[in-house]
Short mmCIF file of C-alpha atoms in Angstrom, two decimals:
data_model
loop_
_atom_site.label_atom_id
_atom_site.label_comp_id
_atom_site.label_asym_id
_atom_site.label_seq_id
_atom_site.Cartn_x
_atom_site.Cartn_y
_atom_site.Cartn_z
CA UNK A 134 -21.68 -7.54 -23.76
CA UNK A 135 -23.44 -10.85 -23.28
CA UNK A 136 -26.91 -11.31 -24.72
CA UNK A 137 -29.10 -13.52 -22.67
CA UNK A 138 -31.11 -16.41 -23.93
CA UNK A 139 -32.89 -19.30 -22.20
CA UNK A 140 -30.74 -22.29 -21.72
CA UNK A 141 -32.01 -26.09 -21.36
CA UNK A 142 -31.22 -27.74 -18.22
CA UNK A 143 -27.50 -28.46 -18.07
CA UNK A 144 -27.70 -31.43 -15.87
CA UNK A 145 -26.08 -30.01 -12.75
CA UNK A 146 -26.92 -32.19 -9.72
CA UNK A 147 -29.52 -30.36 -7.69
CA UNK A 148 -28.63 -31.05 -4.08
CA UNK A 149 -30.21 -29.51 -0.97
CA UNK A 150 -28.04 -26.97 0.87
CA UNK A 151 -25.38 -28.47 3.14
CA UNK A 152 -26.29 -28.61 6.69
CA UNK A 153 -24.64 -25.86 8.86
CA UNK A 154 -21.42 -26.64 10.24
CA UNK A 155 -20.46 -29.17 7.21
CA UNK A 156 -16.77 -28.86 6.91
CA UNK A 157 -13.65 -30.74 6.33
CA UNK A 158 -13.68 -34.50 5.98
CA UNK A 159 -11.63 -35.60 9.01
CA UNK A 160 -8.25 -37.38 8.14
CA UNK A 161 -6.50 -39.67 10.53
CA UNK A 162 -3.74 -37.81 12.25
CA UNK A 163 -4.74 -34.45 10.84
CA UNK A 164 -8.07 -33.35 12.23
CA UNK A 165 -9.62 -33.77 15.48
CA UNK A 166 -13.23 -32.55 15.50
CA UNK A 167 -14.60 -30.74 18.62
CA UNK A 168 -17.99 -29.37 19.22
CA UNK A 169 -18.53 -26.69 16.68
CA UNK A 170 -14.83 -26.61 15.74
CA UNK A 171 -12.51 -28.39 13.50
CA UNK A 172 -9.01 -28.30 14.97
CA UNK A 173 -5.97 -27.99 12.89
CA UNK A 174 -3.01 -30.13 14.05
CA UNK A 175 -1.08 -28.83 17.07
CA UNK A 176 1.85 -26.68 16.69
CA UNK A 177 4.32 -25.31 19.20
CA UNK A 178 2.34 -22.26 19.73
CA UNK A 179 -0.78 -24.26 20.61
CA UNK A 180 -3.83 -25.48 18.68
CA UNK A 181 -5.25 -23.28 15.94
CA UNK A 182 -9.04 -23.69 15.96
CA UNK A 183 -10.76 -23.22 12.62
CA UNK A 184 -14.47 -22.56 12.02
CA UNK A 185 -16.19 -25.47 10.76
CA UNK A 186 -18.93 -23.32 9.44
CA UNK A 187 -16.35 -21.62 7.13
CA UNK A 188 -14.56 -24.77 5.98
CA UNK A 189 -16.21 -26.21 2.90
CA UNK A 190 -14.98 -29.13 0.79
CA UNK A 191 -17.39 -28.98 -2.08
CA UNK A 192 -17.66 -26.71 -5.03
CA UNK A 193 -20.27 -23.80 -4.83
CA UNK A 194 -22.37 -23.57 -8.09
CA UNK A 195 -25.69 -22.00 -8.30
CA UNK A 196 -25.96 -21.29 -4.69
CA UNK A 197 -25.36 -24.93 -3.78
CA UNK A 198 -22.54 -27.04 -2.35
CA UNK A 199 -21.90 -29.63 -5.05
CA UNK A 200 -19.45 -32.51 -4.71
CA UNK A 201 -17.32 -34.03 -7.58
CA UNK A 202 -16.69 -37.61 -8.32
CA UNK A 203 -13.02 -37.07 -7.30
CA UNK A 204 -11.25 -35.11 -4.57
CA UNK A 205 -7.69 -33.64 -4.04
CA UNK A 206 -5.66 -33.06 -0.90
CA UNK A 207 -4.75 -29.77 0.49
CA UNK A 208 -1.47 -29.73 2.63
CA UNK A 209 -0.23 -27.53 5.31
CA UNK A 210 3.02 -26.20 3.73
CA UNK A 211 4.60 -25.77 7.21
CA UNK A 212 4.44 -29.59 8.11
CA UNK A 213 3.53 -31.26 5.05
CA UNK A 214 0.48 -32.69 6.68
CA UNK A 215 -2.69 -33.18 4.76
CA UNK A 216 -5.33 -30.62 6.07
CA UNK A 217 -8.38 -32.27 4.11
CA UNK A 218 -9.76 -33.04 0.78
CA UNK A 219 -11.59 -30.77 -1.62
CA UNK A 220 -13.83 -31.50 -4.56
CA UNK A 221 -11.92 -31.92 -7.87
CA UNK A 222 -13.92 -30.27 -10.51
CA UNK A 223 -13.28 -31.11 -14.21
CA UNK A 224 -14.46 -29.80 -17.54
CA UNK A 225 -18.15 -30.88 -17.13
CA UNK A 226 -18.55 -29.25 -13.69
CA UNK A 227 -16.71 -26.23 -15.11
CA UNK A 228 -19.23 -25.95 -17.99
CA UNK A 229 -22.20 -26.32 -15.58
CA UNK A 230 -20.82 -23.56 -13.39
CA UNK A 231 -20.48 -21.19 -16.34
CA UNK A 232 -24.13 -21.99 -17.38
CA UNK A 233 -25.18 -21.28 -13.95
CA UNK A 234 -23.50 -17.96 -13.83
CA UNK A 235 -24.84 -17.19 -17.27
CA UNK A 236 -28.41 -17.89 -16.22
CA UNK A 237 -27.85 -15.76 -13.12
CA UNK A 238 -26.40 -12.90 -15.07
CA UNK A 239 -29.75 -12.47 -17.01
CA UNK A 240 -31.30 -11.27 -13.78
CA UNK A 241 -28.41 -9.88 -12.06
CA UNK A 242 -27.55 -7.27 -14.67
CA UNK A 243 -31.02 -5.76 -14.00
CA UNK A 244 -30.63 -5.49 -10.23
CA UNK A 245 -30.26 -1.83 -9.27
CA UNK A 246 -26.85 -0.41 -8.44
CA UNK A 247 -28.01 0.34 -5.07
CA UNK A 248 -29.10 -3.24 -4.37
CA UNK A 249 -25.84 -4.51 -5.76
CA UNK A 250 -24.15 -1.99 -3.51
CA UNK A 251 -26.08 -3.06 -0.50
CA UNK A 252 -25.29 -6.78 -1.02
CA UNK A 253 -21.55 -6.14 -1.52
CA UNK A 254 -21.58 -4.11 1.79
CA UNK A 255 -23.23 -7.11 3.68
CA UNK A 256 -20.64 -9.41 2.33
CA UNK A 257 -17.85 -6.92 3.57
CA UNK A 258 -19.45 -6.79 7.03
CA UNK A 259 -19.59 -10.58 7.24
CA UNK A 260 -15.93 -10.71 6.31
CA UNK A 261 -15.05 -8.31 9.09
CA UNK A 262 -17.21 -10.04 11.70
CA UNK A 263 -15.29 -13.31 10.77
CA UNK A 264 -11.79 -11.79 10.00
CA UNK A 265 -9.92 -13.99 12.65
CA UNK A 266 -11.41 -17.24 11.43
CA UNK A 267 -10.76 -16.29 7.70
CA UNK A 268 -7.23 -15.31 8.71
CA UNK A 269 -6.63 -18.61 10.39
CA UNK A 270 -7.79 -20.50 7.28
CA UNK A 271 -5.19 -18.54 5.09
CA UNK A 272 -2.38 -19.38 7.53
CA UNK A 273 -3.43 -22.98 7.63
CA UNK A 274 -3.43 -23.63 3.84
CA UNK A 275 -0.60 -21.01 2.79
CA UNK A 276 1.66 -20.83 5.66
CA UNK A 277 1.44 -17.10 5.84
CA UNK A 278 2.21 -15.60 9.36
CA UNK A 279 -1.10 -15.00 11.19
CA UNK A 280 -0.64 -11.34 11.49
CA UNK A 281 -0.11 -11.04 7.84
CA UNK A 282 -3.16 -13.09 7.23
CA UNK A 283 -5.25 -10.78 9.47
CA UNK A 284 -3.95 -7.80 7.34
CA UNK A 285 -4.79 -9.60 4.19
CA UNK A 286 -8.43 -10.39 5.35
CA UNK A 287 -8.98 -6.56 6.17
CA UNK A 288 -7.39 -5.55 2.85
CA UNK A 289 -9.58 -8.16 1.08
CA UNK A 290 -12.69 -7.00 2.65
CA UNK A 291 -11.99 -3.39 1.85
CA UNK A 292 -12.17 -4.20 -1.86
CA UNK A 293 -15.87 -5.33 -1.21
CA UNK A 294 -16.50 -1.94 0.69
CA UNK A 295 -14.92 0.00 -2.01
CA UNK A 296 -16.65 -1.64 -4.99
CA UNK A 297 -19.92 -1.42 -3.00
CA UNK A 298 -19.49 2.29 -3.32
CA UNK A 299 -18.33 2.28 -6.80
CA UNK A 300 -21.28 0.40 -7.91
CA UNK A 301 -23.49 3.48 -7.66
CA UNK A 302 -21.00 5.66 -9.53
CA UNK A 303 -21.21 4.01 -12.95
CA UNK A 304 -21.76 7.11 -15.09
CA UNK A 305 -22.30 7.49 -18.78
CA UNK A 306 -22.16 10.60 -20.91
CA UNK A 307 -24.38 12.80 -23.10
CA UNK A 308 -22.72 14.30 -26.22
CA UNK A 309 -23.90 16.80 -28.51
CA UNK A 310 -23.17 16.00 -32.24
CA UNK A 311 -23.25 18.65 -34.91
CA UNK A 312 -26.77 18.02 -36.23
CA UNK A 313 -29.20 19.96 -33.98
CA UNK A 314 -31.84 17.12 -34.04
CA UNK A 315 -29.65 14.47 -32.40
CA UNK A 316 -28.28 13.55 -29.10
CA UNK A 317 -25.58 10.91 -28.47
CA UNK A 318 -25.68 8.87 -25.36
CA UNK A 319 -22.85 6.68 -24.06
CA UNK A 320 -24.03 3.89 -21.75
CA UNK A 321 -21.93 1.48 -19.63
CA UNK A 322 -23.20 -1.99 -19.40
CA UNK A 323 -22.03 -5.30 -17.66
CA UNK A 324 -20.04 -7.52 -19.91
CA UNK A 325 -21.49 -10.82 -18.81
CA UNK A 326 -19.93 -13.86 -17.05
CA UNK A 327 -16.30 -13.36 -15.85
CA UNK A 328 -13.93 -16.10 -15.28
CA UNK A 329 -11.66 -15.39 -12.22
CA UNK A 330 -8.56 -17.37 -11.94
CA UNK A 331 -6.55 -16.60 -8.76
CA UNK A 332 -3.10 -17.45 -7.08
CA UNK A 333 -2.26 -19.01 -3.84
CA UNK A 334 -0.12 -16.11 -2.37
CA UNK A 335 -3.18 -13.85 -1.57
CA UNK A 336 -5.98 -16.56 -1.51
CA UNK A 337 -8.66 -14.06 -0.32
CA UNK A 338 -7.80 -10.39 -1.60
CA UNK A 339 -7.00 -11.50 -5.18
CA UNK A 340 -10.47 -12.85 -5.29
CA UNK A 341 -12.28 -9.90 -3.85
CA UNK A 342 -10.23 -7.32 -5.79
CA UNK A 343 -11.74 -8.91 -9.04
CA UNK A 344 -15.04 -10.19 -7.84
CA UNK A 345 -16.00 -7.04 -6.01
CA UNK A 346 -15.59 -5.00 -9.25
CA UNK A 347 -17.36 -7.51 -11.34
CA UNK A 348 -20.46 -7.76 -9.08
CA UNK A 349 -20.73 -4.13 -8.76
CA UNK A 350 -20.72 -3.81 -12.50
CA UNK A 351 -23.50 -6.13 -12.94
CA UNK A 352 -21.43 -9.20 -13.96
CA UNK A 353 -21.44 -12.78 -12.39
CA UNK A 354 -18.32 -14.86 -11.82
CA UNK A 355 -16.91 -18.34 -11.78
CA UNK A 356 -13.85 -18.42 -9.54
CA UNK A 357 -11.22 -20.95 -9.96
CA UNK A 358 -8.82 -20.73 -6.91
CA UNK A 359 -5.32 -22.11 -6.68
CA UNK A 360 -5.12 -25.76 -5.86
CA UNK A 361 -2.89 -25.04 -2.94
CA UNK A 362 -5.47 -22.60 -1.25
CA UNK A 363 -9.02 -23.54 -2.12
CA UNK A 364 -10.59 -23.16 1.28
CA UNK A 365 -10.22 -19.49 1.53
CA UNK A 366 -12.30 -19.13 -1.84
CA UNK A 367 -14.85 -21.64 -0.40
CA UNK A 368 -15.01 -19.72 2.90
CA UNK A 369 -15.84 -16.46 0.96
CA UNK A 370 -18.65 -18.45 -0.90
CA UNK A 371 -20.12 -19.23 2.42
CA UNK A 372 -20.16 -15.55 3.43
CA UNK A 373 -21.51 -14.54 0.05
CA UNK A 374 -24.28 -16.80 0.49
CA UNK A 375 -25.00 -15.60 3.92
CA UNK A 376 -24.93 -12.04 2.71
CA UNK A 377 -27.83 -12.78 0.26
CA UNK A 378 -25.76 -12.71 -2.97
CA UNK A 379 -28.22 -14.50 -5.39
CA UNK A 380 -27.56 -18.02 -6.49
CA UNK A 381 -25.27 -18.35 -9.56
CA UNK A 382 -23.80 -14.82 -9.12
CA UNK A 383 -20.65 -16.23 -7.26
CA UNK A 384 -19.44 -19.65 -8.11
CA UNK A 385 -16.32 -21.50 -7.01
CA UNK A 386 -14.92 -24.37 -9.01
CA UNK A 387 -11.79 -25.88 -6.98
CA UNK A 388 -9.66 -28.24 -9.00
CA UNK A 389 -6.30 -30.16 -8.60
CA UNK A 390 -3.10 -29.20 -10.25
CA UNK A 391 -3.72 -32.17 -12.63
CA UNK A 392 -6.97 -30.73 -13.97
CA UNK A 393 -6.13 -27.10 -13.86
CA UNK A 394 -4.83 -26.92 -17.47
CA UNK A 395 -8.22 -28.36 -18.78
CA UNK A 396 -10.27 -26.27 -16.52
CA UNK A 397 -8.39 -23.18 -17.46
CA UNK A 398 -9.00 -23.84 -21.12
CA UNK A 399 -12.48 -24.72 -20.67
CA UNK A 400 -13.02 -21.30 -19.01
CA UNK A 401 -11.26 -19.47 -21.70
CA UNK A 402 -13.02 -21.13 -24.64
CA UNK A 403 -16.55 -21.16 -23.22
CA UNK A 404 -18.84 -19.08 -25.35
CA UNK A 405 -20.84 -18.04 -22.36
CA UNK A 406 -17.67 -16.47 -20.82
CA UNK A 407 -17.29 -12.74 -21.74
CA UNK A 408 -14.26 -11.94 -19.50
CA UNK A 409 -11.23 -13.48 -18.23
CA UNK A 410 -9.35 -12.06 -15.16
CA UNK A 411 -6.03 -13.91 -14.13
CA UNK A 412 -3.47 -13.37 -11.56
CA UNK A 413 -0.37 -15.61 -11.86
CA UNK A 414 2.70 -16.36 -13.82
CA UNK A 415 3.46 -14.78 -17.18
CA UNK A 416 3.96 -18.05 -18.78
CA UNK A 417 0.49 -19.21 -17.74
CA UNK A 418 -1.05 -15.83 -18.61
CA UNK A 419 0.26 -16.22 -22.19
CA UNK A 420 -1.34 -19.65 -22.45
CA UNK A 421 -4.65 -18.25 -21.34
CA UNK A 422 -4.42 -15.43 -23.71
CA UNK A 423 -4.00 -17.81 -26.45
CA UNK A 424 -7.24 -19.69 -25.60
CA UNK A 425 -9.09 -16.48 -25.11
CA UNK A 426 -8.06 -15.10 -28.52
CA UNK A 427 -10.14 -17.40 -30.49
CA UNK A 428 -13.45 -15.80 -29.16
CA UNK A 429 -11.91 -12.48 -28.61
CA UNK A 430 -12.76 -12.21 -24.92
CA UNK A 431 -11.98 -9.25 -22.79
CA UNK A 432 -9.01 -10.04 -20.66
CA UNK A 433 -7.26 -8.67 -17.58
CA UNK A 434 -3.94 -10.09 -16.63
CA UNK A 435 -1.73 -9.36 -13.51
CA UNK A 436 1.39 -11.36 -14.34
CA UNK A 437 4.90 -11.79 -13.06
CA UNK A 438 7.15 -8.95 -11.61
CA UNK A 439 10.76 -8.40 -11.30
CA UNK A 440 10.71 -5.26 -9.16
CA UNK A 441 13.79 -3.08 -8.82
CA UNK A 442 14.64 -1.46 -5.61
CA UNK A 443 17.08 1.49 -6.28
CA UNK A 444 18.81 3.25 -3.41
CA UNK A 445 20.48 6.57 -4.50
CA UNK A 446 23.38 8.17 -2.63
CA UNK A 447 20.94 10.97 -1.50
CA UNK A 448 18.66 8.46 0.20
CA UNK A 449 18.06 8.17 3.90
CA UNK A 450 19.69 4.98 4.51
CA UNK A 451 17.62 3.92 7.62
CA UNK A 452 14.43 4.67 5.66
CA UNK A 453 15.62 2.72 2.79
CA UNK A 454 16.48 -0.30 4.84
CA UNK A 455 13.02 -0.25 6.50
CA UNK A 456 11.33 -0.05 3.11
CA UNK A 457 13.52 -2.82 1.78
CA UNK A 458 12.46 -5.17 4.71
CA UNK A 459 8.78 -4.38 4.17
CA UNK A 460 8.91 -4.69 0.47
CA UNK A 461 11.13 -7.85 0.19
CA UNK A 462 10.19 -10.05 3.10
CA UNK A 463 6.43 -9.85 3.35
CA UNK A 464 5.01 -13.30 2.86
CA UNK A 465 8.53 -14.69 2.82
CA UNK A 466 9.19 -12.88 -0.54
CA UNK A 467 6.11 -14.56 -2.19
CA UNK A 468 4.34 -11.41 -3.67
CA UNK A 469 4.19 -10.17 -7.15
CA UNK A 470 5.39 -6.73 -6.07
CA UNK A 471 8.27 -7.87 -3.98
CA UNK A 472 11.58 -6.22 -4.59
CA UNK A 473 13.66 -8.68 -6.48
CA UNK A 474 16.77 -6.72 -7.49
CA UNK A 475 18.29 -4.17 -5.08
CA UNK A 476 20.31 -1.52 -6.97
CA UNK A 477 22.41 0.41 -4.52
CA UNK A 478 24.70 3.39 -5.62
CA UNK A 479 28.34 3.12 -4.78
CA UNK A 480 28.71 5.91 -2.21
CA UNK A 481 25.95 4.42 0.03
CA UNK A 482 26.36 0.73 -0.80
CA UNK A 483 28.46 -0.62 2.12
CA UNK A 484 26.32 1.21 4.72
CA UNK A 485 23.04 0.00 3.13
CA UNK A 486 24.22 -3.59 3.07
CA UNK A 487 25.56 -3.53 6.50
CA UNK A 488 22.31 -2.11 7.93
CA UNK A 489 20.18 -4.34 5.74
CA UNK A 490 21.98 -7.39 7.10
CA UNK A 491 21.70 -6.20 10.66
CA UNK A 492 17.82 -5.71 10.18
CA UNK A 493 17.42 -9.00 8.59
CA UNK A 494 19.21 -10.90 11.53
CA UNK A 495 17.27 -8.86 14.22
CA UNK A 496 13.90 -8.49 12.96
CA UNK A 497 12.94 -11.64 10.99
CA UNK A 498 12.08 -14.92 12.73
CA UNK A 499 11.39 -18.05 10.81
CA UNK A 500 8.58 -20.42 12.14
CA UNK A 501 5.17 -21.70 11.74
CA UNK A 502 2.73 -19.11 10.79
CA UNK A 503 0.50 -19.66 13.81
CA UNK A 504 3.36 -18.72 16.32
CA UNK A 505 3.18 -15.28 17.48
CA UNK A 506 6.89 -14.57 16.97
CA UNK A 507 6.92 -15.69 13.34
CA UNK A 508 7.48 -13.15 10.59
CA UNK A 509 8.68 -15.64 7.97
CA UNK A 510 6.63 -18.66 7.38
CA UNK A 511 7.19 -21.55 4.93
CA UNK A 512 7.23 -21.34 1.20
CA UNK A 513 4.40 -22.74 -0.43
CA UNK A 514 5.93 -26.01 -1.67
CA UNK A 515 9.04 -27.83 -2.43
CA UNK A 516 9.49 -26.36 -5.91
CA UNK A 517 9.48 -22.89 -4.49
CA UNK A 518 12.23 -23.68 -2.08
CA UNK A 519 14.30 -25.43 -4.87
CA UNK A 520 13.99 -22.17 -7.04
CA UNK A 521 15.47 -20.09 -4.15
CA UNK A 522 18.10 -22.48 -3.66
CA UNK A 523 19.03 -22.63 -7.43
CA UNK A 524 19.17 -18.81 -7.55
CA UNK A 525 21.50 -18.72 -4.39
CA UNK A 526 23.79 -21.45 -5.77
CA UNK A 527 23.94 -19.82 -9.28
CA UNK A 528 24.89 -16.43 -7.85
CA UNK A 529 27.55 -17.83 -5.50
CA UNK A 530 29.15 -19.86 -8.35
CA UNK A 531 29.44 -16.61 -10.37
CA UNK A 532 31.05 -14.65 -7.58
CA UNK A 533 28.19 -13.38 -5.26
CA UNK A 534 28.85 -13.25 -1.56
CA UNK A 535 26.41 -14.60 0.92
CA UNK A 536 26.08 -11.98 3.65
CA UNK A 537 23.46 -13.74 5.77
CA UNK A 538 21.39 -16.86 5.21
CA UNK A 539 21.79 -18.84 2.24
CA UNK A 540 20.41 -22.14 3.17
CA UNK A 541 17.26 -24.21 3.84
CA UNK A 542 16.13 -23.54 7.26
CA UNK A 543 16.30 -26.51 9.96
CA UNK A 544 12.50 -26.25 10.56
CA UNK A 545 11.67 -28.22 7.46
CA UNK A 546 11.82 -28.77 3.70
CA UNK A 547 9.65 -25.82 2.83
CA UNK A 548 11.53 -23.24 4.99
CA UNK A 549 14.34 -21.11 3.73
CA UNK A 550 16.53 -18.65 5.58
CA UNK A 551 16.15 -14.81 4.68
CA UNK A 552 19.08 -14.30 2.42
CA UNK A 553 21.23 -11.32 1.50
CA UNK A 554 23.69 -11.47 -1.28
CA UNK A 555 26.24 -8.91 -2.24
CA UNK A 556 28.58 -8.61 -5.39
CA UNK A 557 25.73 -9.60 -7.54
CA UNK A 558 25.94 -8.97 -11.29
CA UNK A 559 23.43 -8.87 -14.04
CA UNK A 560 24.40 -12.34 -15.49
CA UNK A 561 23.12 -14.16 -12.53
CA UNK A 562 19.64 -15.86 -12.56
CA UNK A 563 18.41 -13.63 -9.60
CA UNK A 564 19.02 -10.66 -11.63
CA UNK A 565 17.29 -12.04 -14.74
CA UNK A 566 14.18 -13.77 -13.30
CA UNK A 567 11.65 -13.38 -10.46
CA UNK A 568 12.85 -15.43 -7.36
CA UNK A 569 9.60 -15.42 -5.44
CA UNK A 570 11.28 -16.03 -2.06
CA UNK A 571 13.28 -14.61 0.77
CA UNK A 572 16.34 -13.65 -1.32
CA UNK A 573 17.72 -10.20 -1.59
CA UNK A 574 20.45 -9.70 -4.21
CA UNK A 575 22.32 -6.31 -4.24
CA UNK A 576 23.80 -4.90 -7.35
CA UNK A 577 26.23 -1.85 -7.02
CA UNK A 578 25.82 0.96 -9.52
CA UNK A 579 27.45 4.19 -10.27
CA UNK A 580 25.15 6.60 -12.04
CA UNK A 581 21.30 7.39 -12.27
CA UNK A 582 21.39 6.41 -15.90
CA UNK A 583 23.04 3.08 -15.26
CA UNK A 584 20.43 2.24 -12.44
CA UNK A 585 17.53 3.10 -14.63
CA UNK A 586 18.93 1.10 -17.64
CA UNK A 587 19.43 -2.00 -15.35
CA UNK A 588 15.93 -1.60 -13.88
CA UNK A 589 14.32 -1.24 -17.41
CA UNK A 590 16.21 -4.31 -18.91
CA UNK A 591 13.56 -6.76 -17.84
CA UNK A 592 10.67 -7.63 -20.19
CA UNK A 593 8.23 -7.18 -17.21
CA UNK A 594 7.31 -4.23 -15.40
CA UNK A 595 4.90 -4.44 -12.53
CA UNK A 596 6.26 -2.44 -9.65
CA UNK A 597 9.45 -0.40 -9.04
CA UNK A 598 10.81 1.36 -5.96
CA UNK A 599 13.47 3.90 -5.23
CA UNK A 600 14.88 6.03 -2.40
CA UNK A 601 16.16 9.56 -3.05
CA UNK A 602 15.94 12.84 -1.25
CA UNK A 603 16.60 14.82 -4.62
CA UNK A 604 13.29 16.17 -5.87
CA UNK A 605 14.40 16.64 -9.44
CA UNK A 606 15.84 13.05 -9.47
CA UNK A 607 12.62 11.76 -8.00
CA UNK A 608 10.64 13.20 -10.95
CA UNK A 609 13.03 11.96 -13.43
CA UNK A 610 13.27 8.36 -12.24
CA UNK A 611 9.53 7.97 -11.54
CA UNK A 612 8.79 8.92 -15.00
CA UNK A 613 11.42 6.82 -16.61
CA UNK A 614 10.93 3.58 -14.84
CA UNK A 615 8.93 1.18 -17.14
CA UNK A 616 6.61 -0.21 -14.54
CA UNK A 617 2.95 0.19 -13.65
CA UNK A 618 3.42 1.15 -10.04
CA UNK A 619 6.30 3.17 -8.45
CA UNK A 620 7.02 3.50 -4.76
CA UNK A 621 8.97 6.57 -3.99
CA UNK A 622 10.57 6.40 -0.39
CA UNK A 623 7.95 3.73 0.32
CA UNK A 624 8.14 0.05 0.25
CA UNK A 625 4.43 -0.73 0.60
CA UNK A 626 2.30 0.58 -2.16
CA UNK A 627 -0.86 -1.51 -2.46
CA UNK A 628 -4.13 0.30 -1.56
CA UNK A 629 -7.82 -0.36 -2.65
CA UNK A 630 -8.10 3.17 -3.87
CA UNK A 631 -5.11 3.02 -6.20
CA UNK A 632 -4.85 1.30 -9.62
CA UNK A 633 -2.84 -1.92 -9.41
CA UNK A 634 -1.24 -3.46 -12.64
CA UNK A 635 1.83 -3.37 -14.84
CA UNK A 636 3.28 -2.80 -18.27
CA UNK A 637 5.24 -4.79 -20.74
CA UNK A 638 4.85 -8.63 -19.99
CA UNK A 639 3.58 -7.84 -16.38
CA UNK A 640 -0.09 -7.77 -17.65
CA UNK A 641 -3.04 -5.92 -19.16
CA UNK A 642 -5.70 -3.83 -17.45
CA UNK A 643 -5.83 -2.38 -13.84
CA UNK A 644 -7.52 -3.59 -10.64
CA UNK A 645 -8.75 -1.77 -7.64
CA UNK A 646 -9.41 2.07 -7.68
CA UNK A 647 -12.17 3.77 -9.66
CA UNK A 648 -10.46 2.31 -12.84
CA UNK A 649 -10.93 -1.38 -11.78
CA UNK A 650 -14.73 -1.54 -12.32
CA UNK A 651 -14.20 -0.44 -16.05
CA UNK A 652 -12.66 -3.77 -16.75
CA UNK A 653 -16.05 -5.36 -16.39
CA UNK A 654 -18.17 -2.83 -18.45
CA UNK A 655 -18.79 -2.32 -22.06
CA UNK A 656 -19.37 1.09 -23.60
CA UNK A 657 -22.47 1.49 -25.77
CA UNK A 658 -23.06 4.53 -28.06
CA UNK A 659 -26.67 5.36 -28.72
CA UNK A 660 -27.60 7.94 -31.37
CA UNK A 661 -31.05 9.53 -30.49
CA UNK A 662 -32.34 11.28 -33.63
CA UNK A 663 -35.43 13.09 -34.70
CA UNK A 664 -35.54 15.46 -31.89
#
């Protein structure tokens, strides 16, 4: 638990608040300002208007919008066009943001639970009032289909609602020790300043899932969003400010990929930071853990997955195919809980593959995220496409069969066809590592024991799915899968009420649910004697 002391002025430039409507700096060929509206480049489906009031380009520190000496570009993954430029914070700006958050913590921790609850609820209300505009920002910077982006915003806002309620349910305990003249009290107190490092694939929800819990607990935060999607984090800052979240409680420090390493290290090593919460790759998580270890910080990690999707002979094939479609191709396969390996029992294999291929061809439509028909947007960048391409090429070279897809899509360099492979074996790359793209490799198996062994062979364990109509088998497999979350006859498992997290190298701690707030609380034992 952080102990507050007065800090000297840390030299952050004190600027007046930005005037209403200050948004993206127009770039030639990319932006055409209209009254009260910054318009994104025109797509085949028509112009996608973005609210200038929510589009911010500076960092948000101590309740003020502060620029940086340098900026970095943000690109539309669908077209490759530059959307605008954002302040590129470095170590100095990061340290300043941490100090601002620390100063705010010294008063925020004393704010009543009821008041923290009320402010989080106001933030939730503002998100819901602006949900359409926030969704357009997500689609613009991540390429996510607009309907999915709208779903993310509602999901994101619900974390603020949930933790606004949980803020008033932080309970301690009274313990009766053997001596009659003593009572033991157990208190739960906020940790301090939390550094929140989030990914690009859910640029809004990954913030509120962490920040909602932190603020409800009485912590303050410094958010470092992914360089691909900083606008969503900054839009949330605008709404937090409007909701009355006190200055310094919610800070956002955007930075480029070039500076991400030094900024991440600065957050993990700053003595005023008490907690690190990170969602991203296992490799990056290990680096952050190393940095945080020197000062023994509390750490939460939601890292990579390699989710198995098992279909047993007893399964309802149509139900399994529907679950596979939902689990695999949401956000074009770019989610940490996406099914990455499809294990299908021999007796049902051919029927499942046939129906899965038909569903892919019939229901998935690749296109720009702003087009109404689109279900599959672009991948986030060129490297993501190259990884999918590598996995397909490796599998085919080792004997896999392309049932459908298998190539880059004609729409552009960041688009890839939804792909289904059969005759996949465990020695192929797609069986050994997370693809993070629209690739569904199918492995045939014979027995339940074989399927469980294949599923558990990975060194990660975030989510797992299986389909079966056998009650005894359901209990056995659910208990044996080495993952943090299991979907039984269900392909979509995320919910604000339920604990999210993994085992093995998929991370530490849990987010969401009644357990999520405990990640930001310290337990203190008080022995009250002489009674």
